[in-house]
Short mmCIF file of C-alpha atoms in Angstrom, two decimals:
data_model
loop_
_atom_site.label_atom_id
_atom_site.label_comp_id
_atom_site.label_asym_id
_atom_site.label_seq_id
_atom_site.Cartn_x
_atom_site.Cartn_y
_atom_site.Cartn_z
CA MET H 43 103.69 99.35 100.05
CA THR H 44 101.68 102.01 98.27
CA THR H 45 101.84 102.34 94.65
CA VAL H 46 103.10 100.45 91.40
CA THR H 47 106.90 100.40 92.35
CA ALA H 48 109.85 98.96 90.93
CA SER H 49 111.41 98.37 94.20
CA ARG H 50 108.93 95.62 94.32
CA ASP H 51 108.79 94.58 90.66
CA ALA H 52 111.38 96.02 88.36
CA ALA H 53 109.15 95.14 85.47
CA GLY H 54 106.29 97.30 86.31
CA PRO H 55 105.59 100.73 85.04
CA ALA H 56 107.45 102.34 87.70
CA SER H 57 110.58 100.79 86.82
CA ALA H 58 113.48 103.11 85.82
CA SER H 59 114.99 101.85 82.28
CA SER H 60 118.33 102.87 83.75
CA VAL H 61 120.29 104.27 86.74
CA ARG H 62 120.36 107.99 86.58
CA PRO H 63 123.22 110.07 87.35
CA ARG H 64 123.24 111.53 90.63
CA SER H 65 122.41 115.10 90.69
CA ARG H 66 124.69 117.86 92.23
CA GLY H 67 123.68 118.67 95.69
CA ARG H 68 121.17 115.79 96.04
CA LEU H 69 120.84 114.33 99.41
CA ASP H 70 122.77 111.10 99.83
CA TRP H 71 120.96 107.90 98.77
CA ARG H 72 121.68 106.09 102.13
CA LEU H 73 120.15 109.25 103.98
CA ARG H 74 116.96 108.84 101.60
CA PHE H 75 116.95 105.23 102.12
CA ALA H 76 116.86 105.69 106.03
CA ALA H 77 114.17 108.10 105.89
CA LEU H 78 111.90 105.96 103.66
CA SER H 79 112.31 103.18 106.03
CA LEU H 80 111.40 105.51 108.97
CA ILE H 81 108.35 106.98 107.17
CA TRP H 82 106.89 103.55 106.12
CA GLY H 83 108.03 101.83 109.53
CA PHE H 84 106.13 104.56 111.44
CA SER H 85 103.18 104.42 108.96
CA PHE H 86 101.62 101.65 111.16
CA LEU H 87 101.84 103.71 114.27
CA LEU H 88 100.10 106.69 112.49
CA ILE H 89 97.27 104.16 111.28
CA LYS H 90 96.65 103.35 114.94
CA VAL H 91 96.80 106.79 116.14
CA GLY H 92 94.39 107.92 113.34
CA THR H 93 91.93 105.22 114.10
CA ASP H 94 91.52 106.56 117.57
CA GLY H 95 89.63 109.37 116.36
CA TYR H 96 88.26 108.54 112.89
CA ALA H 97 86.55 105.54 111.38
CA PRO H 98 89.13 103.40 109.33
CA PHE H 99 87.50 104.38 105.91
CA GLN H 100 88.07 108.10 106.88
CA VAL H 101 91.82 107.42 107.88
CA THR H 102 92.25 105.97 104.51
CA LEU H 103 90.35 108.52 102.73
CA GLY H 104 92.39 111.19 104.28
CA ARG H 105 95.64 109.29 103.79
CA LEU H 106 94.75 109.38 100.12
CA VAL H 107 93.82 113.11 99.76
CA PHE H 108 97.15 114.14 101.34
CA GLY H 109 99.01 111.73 99.35
CA THR H 110 97.52 112.47 96.16
CA ALA H 111 98.08 116.56 96.94
CA VAL H 112 101.73 115.74 97.30
CA LEU H 113 101.93 113.93 93.84
CA ALA H 114 99.93 116.64 92.21
CA ALA H 115 102.48 119.21 93.62
CA ALA H 116 105.20 117.40 92.29
CA MET H 117 103.56 116.85 88.96
CA ALA H 118 103.16 120.62 88.85
CA VAL H 119 106.69 121.35 89.51
CA LYS H 120 107.89 118.80 86.92
CA ARG H 121 105.08 119.76 84.43
CA GLU H 122 104.00 116.16 84.26
CA ARG H 123 100.59 115.47 82.78
CA LEU H 124 98.35 112.82 83.54
CA PRO H 125 98.14 109.72 81.20
CA ARG H 126 95.81 109.44 78.49
CA GLY H 127 93.60 106.76 77.10
CA VAL H 128 90.63 105.11 78.50
CA ARG H 129 92.21 101.60 78.51
CA THR H 130 95.10 103.23 80.64
CA TRP H 131 92.71 104.68 83.11
CA GLY H 132 90.69 101.35 83.44
CA HIS H 133 93.97 99.36 84.25
CA LEU H 134 94.94 102.37 86.67
CA ALA H 135 91.56 101.89 88.35
CA VAL H 136 92.30 98.29 89.10
CA ALA H 137 95.71 99.10 90.24
CA ALA H 138 94.51 101.57 92.49
CA PHE H 139 92.12 99.38 94.10
CA LEU H 140 94.53 96.34 94.77
CA LEU H 141 97.53 98.49 95.64
CA ASN H 142 95.98 101.38 97.52
CA ALA H 143 92.36 101.38 98.25
CA LEU H 144 91.87 97.94 99.68
CA PRO H 145 95.20 97.37 101.33
CA PHE H 146 95.12 100.72 103.13
CA SER H 147 91.47 100.30 104.21
CA LEU H 148 92.32 96.66 105.37
CA PHE H 149 95.29 97.83 107.46
CA ALA H 150 93.10 100.55 108.95
CA TYR H 151 90.35 98.28 109.92
CA SER H 152 92.92 95.63 111.05
CA GLU H 153 94.42 98.03 113.79
CA LEU H 154 91.11 98.45 115.51
CA THR H 155 91.84 95.06 117.04
CA ILE H 156 95.45 93.93 116.49
CA PRO H 157 98.77 96.17 117.73
CA SER H 158 100.58 98.22 114.88
CA THR H 159 103.63 95.93 115.52
CA LEU H 160 101.72 92.94 114.42
CA ALA H 161 100.31 94.83 111.25
CA GLY H 162 103.94 95.90 110.34
CA ILE H 163 105.07 92.25 110.50
CA CYS H 164 102.07 91.38 108.57
CA ASN H 165 103.08 93.64 105.92
CA ALA H 166 106.58 91.89 105.40
CA THR H 167 104.84 88.95 104.23
CA SER H 168 104.14 90.69 100.92
CA PRO H 169 107.06 89.21 99.10
CA LEU H 170 106.29 85.71 100.16
CA TRP H 171 102.74 86.05 98.77
CA GLY H 172 104.46 87.71 95.92
CA MET H 173 106.80 84.65 95.27
CA ALA H 174 104.08 82.19 95.58
CA LEU H 175 101.76 84.03 93.16
CA SER H 176 104.46 84.76 90.67
CA MET H 177 105.09 81.00 90.35
CA VAL H 178 101.54 80.71 88.92
CA ALA H 179 101.08 83.95 87.29
CA LEU H 180 104.32 84.71 85.64
CA SER H 181 105.96 81.91 83.54
CA GLU H 182 109.17 83.68 82.98
CA ASP H 183 109.70 83.78 86.91
CA ARG H 184 110.67 80.38 87.52
CA PRO H 185 111.47 79.20 91.03
CA THR H 186 114.74 77.96 92.36
CA ARG H 187 115.43 75.64 95.33
CA VAL H 188 116.62 78.66 97.42
CA ARG H 189 113.56 80.72 96.77
CA VAL H 190 111.05 77.71 97.31
CA ALA H 191 113.01 77.28 100.76
CA GLY H 192 112.50 80.91 101.37
CA LEU H 193 109.11 80.64 100.89
CA GLY H 194 108.74 77.79 103.31
CA ILE H 195 110.73 79.71 105.92
CA GLY H 196 108.83 82.65 105.62
CA PHE H 197 105.73 81.12 106.34
CA ILE H 198 107.18 79.03 109.18
CA GLY H 199 108.16 82.77 110.61
CA VAL H 200 104.42 83.83 110.22
CA LEU H 201 103.13 80.80 112.19
CA THR H 202 105.70 81.82 114.92
CA VAL H 203 104.48 85.21 115.04
CA LEU H 204 100.83 84.10 115.15
CA GLY H 205 101.88 81.57 118.17
CA THR H 206 100.21 78.46 116.27
CA TRP H 207 101.49 76.00 119.16
CA GLN H 208 99.22 78.13 121.64
CA GLY H 209 96.11 78.02 119.51
CA PHE H 210 96.40 81.63 118.47
CA HIS H 211 95.64 82.50 122.09
CA GLY H 212 95.22 86.23 122.76
CA LEU H 213 95.18 87.06 118.84
CA ASP H 214 92.50 88.51 117.28
CA ALA H 215 91.75 86.28 114.01
CA THR H 216 89.75 88.72 112.19
CA GLY H 217 92.12 91.68 112.47
CA THR H 218 95.15 89.35 111.73
CA ALA H 219 93.41 88.03 108.62
CA MET H 220 92.67 91.48 107.31
CA ALA H 221 96.44 92.35 107.58
CA LEU H 222 97.35 89.50 105.86
CA LEU H 223 94.73 89.86 103.17
CA ALA H 224 96.23 93.57 102.72
CA SER H 225 99.74 92.19 102.33
CA LEU H 226 98.43 89.59 99.53
CA SER H 227 96.72 92.59 97.84
CA TYR H 228 100.01 94.27 96.94
CA PRO H 229 101.44 91.28 94.79
CA ILE H 230 98.06 90.81 93.18
CA GLY H 231 98.35 94.16 92.17
CA TRP H 232 101.83 94.06 91.23
CA ILE H 233 101.38 91.18 89.00
CA TYR H 234 98.20 92.79 87.28
CA VAL H 235 100.33 95.92 86.47
CA ARG H 236 103.17 93.82 85.20
CA ARG H 237 100.82 92.23 82.70
CA THR H 238 98.76 95.19 81.74
CA LEU H 239 100.92 98.35 82.21
CA ALA H 240 104.69 97.36 81.76
CA GLY H 241 104.65 99.07 78.34
CA ALA H 242 102.73 102.04 78.99
CA GLY H 243 104.94 105.25 77.71
CA GLU H 244 103.80 107.57 80.46
CA SER H 245 106.36 108.35 83.32
CA HIS H 246 106.03 106.64 86.82
CA LEU H 247 105.06 109.93 88.21
CA SER H 248 102.11 110.52 86.03
CA LEU H 249 101.12 106.69 86.31
CA THR H 250 101.33 106.82 90.12
CA GLY H 251 99.64 110.51 90.29
CA ALA H 252 96.71 109.23 88.51
CA GLN H 253 96.56 105.88 90.35
CA LEU H 254 96.11 107.60 93.70
CA LEU H 255 93.94 110.31 92.36
CA LEU H 256 91.49 107.19 91.28
CA ALA H 257 92.02 105.37 94.62
CA THR H 258 90.98 108.66 96.31
CA VAL H 259 87.66 108.92 94.14
CA GLN H 260 86.89 105.18 95.24
CA LEU H 261 87.37 105.90 98.75
CA ALA H 262 85.22 109.32 98.59
CA VAL H 263 82.31 106.94 97.13
CA VAL H 264 82.53 104.38 99.60
CA THR H 265 83.21 106.33 102.68
CA PRO H 266 79.85 108.22 103.03
CA LEU H 267 77.99 104.61 102.69
CA PHE H 268 80.00 103.17 105.60
CA THR H 269 80.58 106.27 108.11
CA SER H 270 79.11 109.40 109.17
CA VAL H 271 80.36 112.90 109.51
CA PRO H 272 82.45 113.19 112.54
CA THR H 273 80.79 115.63 115.30
CA SER H 274 84.19 116.52 116.55
CA PHE H 275 87.67 116.47 115.09
CA SER H 276 90.26 115.15 117.24
CA LEU H 277 93.58 117.04 116.56
CA VAL H 278 96.56 114.45 117.45
CA PRO H 279 94.51 111.73 115.03
CA LEU H 280 93.83 114.22 112.46
CA LEU H 281 97.74 115.14 112.42
CA ALA H 282 98.52 111.24 112.23
CA ILE H 283 96.27 111.18 109.17
CA VAL H 284 97.78 114.01 107.58
CA ALA H 285 101.28 112.76 108.23
CA LEU H 286 100.26 109.50 107.00
CA GLY H 287 99.04 110.81 103.68
CA ALA H 288 101.74 113.54 103.02
CA LEU H 289 104.75 111.72 104.28
CA GLY H 290 103.96 107.91 104.32
CA THR H 291 102.19 107.86 101.10
CA GLY H 292 103.14 110.93 98.82
CA LEU H 293 106.74 111.84 99.80
CA ALA H 294 107.54 108.07 100.51
CA VAL H 295 106.66 107.47 96.85
CA LEU H 296 108.79 110.33 95.65
CA LEU H 297 111.78 108.87 97.81
CA GLN H 298 111.40 105.45 96.51
CA TYR H 299 111.12 106.54 92.80
CA GLY H 300 114.36 108.55 93.39
CA LEU H 301 116.21 105.37 95.14
CA VAL H 302 115.01 102.95 92.22
CA ALA H 303 116.34 105.48 89.47
CA GLU H 304 119.78 106.10 91.42
CA VAL H 305 120.65 102.57 92.93
CA GLY H 306 118.39 100.07 91.16
CA PRO H 307 115.42 98.20 92.39
CA THR H 308 117.34 95.33 93.89
CA THR H 309 119.10 97.71 96.59
CA ALA H 310 115.70 99.80 97.04
CA GLN H 311 113.60 97.10 97.73
CA MET H 312 115.69 96.41 100.72
CA VAL H 313 113.61 99.06 102.43
CA THR H 314 111.08 96.14 102.82
CA TYR H 315 113.19 94.36 105.56
CA PHE H 316 113.66 97.40 107.52
CA ILE H 317 109.89 98.24 107.98
CA PRO H 318 108.73 95.76 110.61
CA VAL H 319 111.74 96.21 112.72
CA ILE H 320 110.82 100.21 112.88
CA ALA H 321 107.07 99.41 113.05
CA THR H 322 107.65 97.15 115.82
CA ALA H 323 110.03 99.53 117.63
CA ALA H 324 107.51 102.46 117.15
CA GLY H 325 104.80 100.49 118.61
CA VAL H 326 106.49 99.35 121.66
CA ALA H 327 108.28 102.74 122.56
CA VAL H 328 105.57 105.24 121.80
CA LEU H 329 102.22 103.17 122.02
CA GLY H 330 103.21 100.85 124.79
CA GLU H 331 102.09 97.76 122.95
CA SER H 332 103.09 94.54 124.51
CA LEU H 333 105.63 92.12 122.63
CA ALA H 334 105.64 88.22 123.43
CA TRP H 335 109.10 86.72 122.35
CA SER H 336 107.40 84.82 119.52
CA THR H 337 106.65 88.23 117.59
CA PRO H 338 110.39 89.37 117.02
CA VAL H 339 111.70 85.87 116.62
CA GLY H 340 108.74 85.11 113.94
CA ALA H 341 109.78 88.50 112.46
CA VAL H 342 113.17 87.47 111.83
CA ILE H 343 112.44 84.20 110.29
CA VAL H 344 109.82 85.96 108.13
CA LEU H 345 112.52 88.53 107.00
CA ALA H 346 114.88 85.78 106.32
CA GLY H 347 112.57 83.71 104.33
CA ALA H 348 111.44 86.82 102.26
CA ALA H 349 114.96 87.73 101.41
CA LEU H 350 115.66 84.12 100.26
CA THR H 351 112.47 84.50 97.92
CA GLN H 352 114.23 87.59 96.19
CA VAL H 353 117.41 85.70 95.42
CA ARG H 354 117.69 85.36 91.51
CA ARG H 355 119.57 82.76 89.31
CA SER H 356 122.92 84.40 88.32
CA ALA H 357 123.45 85.20 84.73
#
């Protein structure tokens, strides 16, 4: 959801070459998996709360600042250095835009007009977009009948969520389109990274830290052009932004990396299917957002289709 991650694309620069042995005293991976699902599921609620007091670009910039700070601290503890080479930094700048700056901003803007529940469900369409794009961009990723069927089922689920038979009644088209574009941006970024940085020698932590740093710089340049300095600082939205960055971006990346290294990308990527469930529950329970029957039904169909798109040919 946030960075170059092996849970989405095992061939990317964040992939672990092997499953590392579990260190003594380390929290069980199932608990960390549950924590990651909760953190990312609640991220959409935090975005909604953050935009109640600050402009979307300010929410995104704050998210990136606090997320980068967490990774910088982790790099200092592990004595990791930022990657070297102008070419690597150039590719990371593109990755930062596609995987962080652009989707984070689009989700923040979308939640000005759509519920956090709908934004969370739109996020679940990323595997569907990824499947469709990989068939075109990645020659080695050949589709199977099951995966193509999953793609079709998934998009039927999207149409169900949107209530197509009602003519999208009561739905903000612009906000929904932004959320779907944000979800599309992730697989475009993953494919770009897979093609350009898969052979990079730097560690996952180093690459991701640099990526978030570059995304922060990008937002630091853009934000003053479209927003003004707040005249007052609302405490609750500010705390939501801090949590969104420190937990939903920084800590989540570290948790995900640990899961991929320990249990592999196939198991780690299952967190994708819990995010919309938690986002929906949080939006309804905490924010009191309304929920039509088509939203959860469509979400289930989307997740079923997304799961089928991840089925690979057996060796």
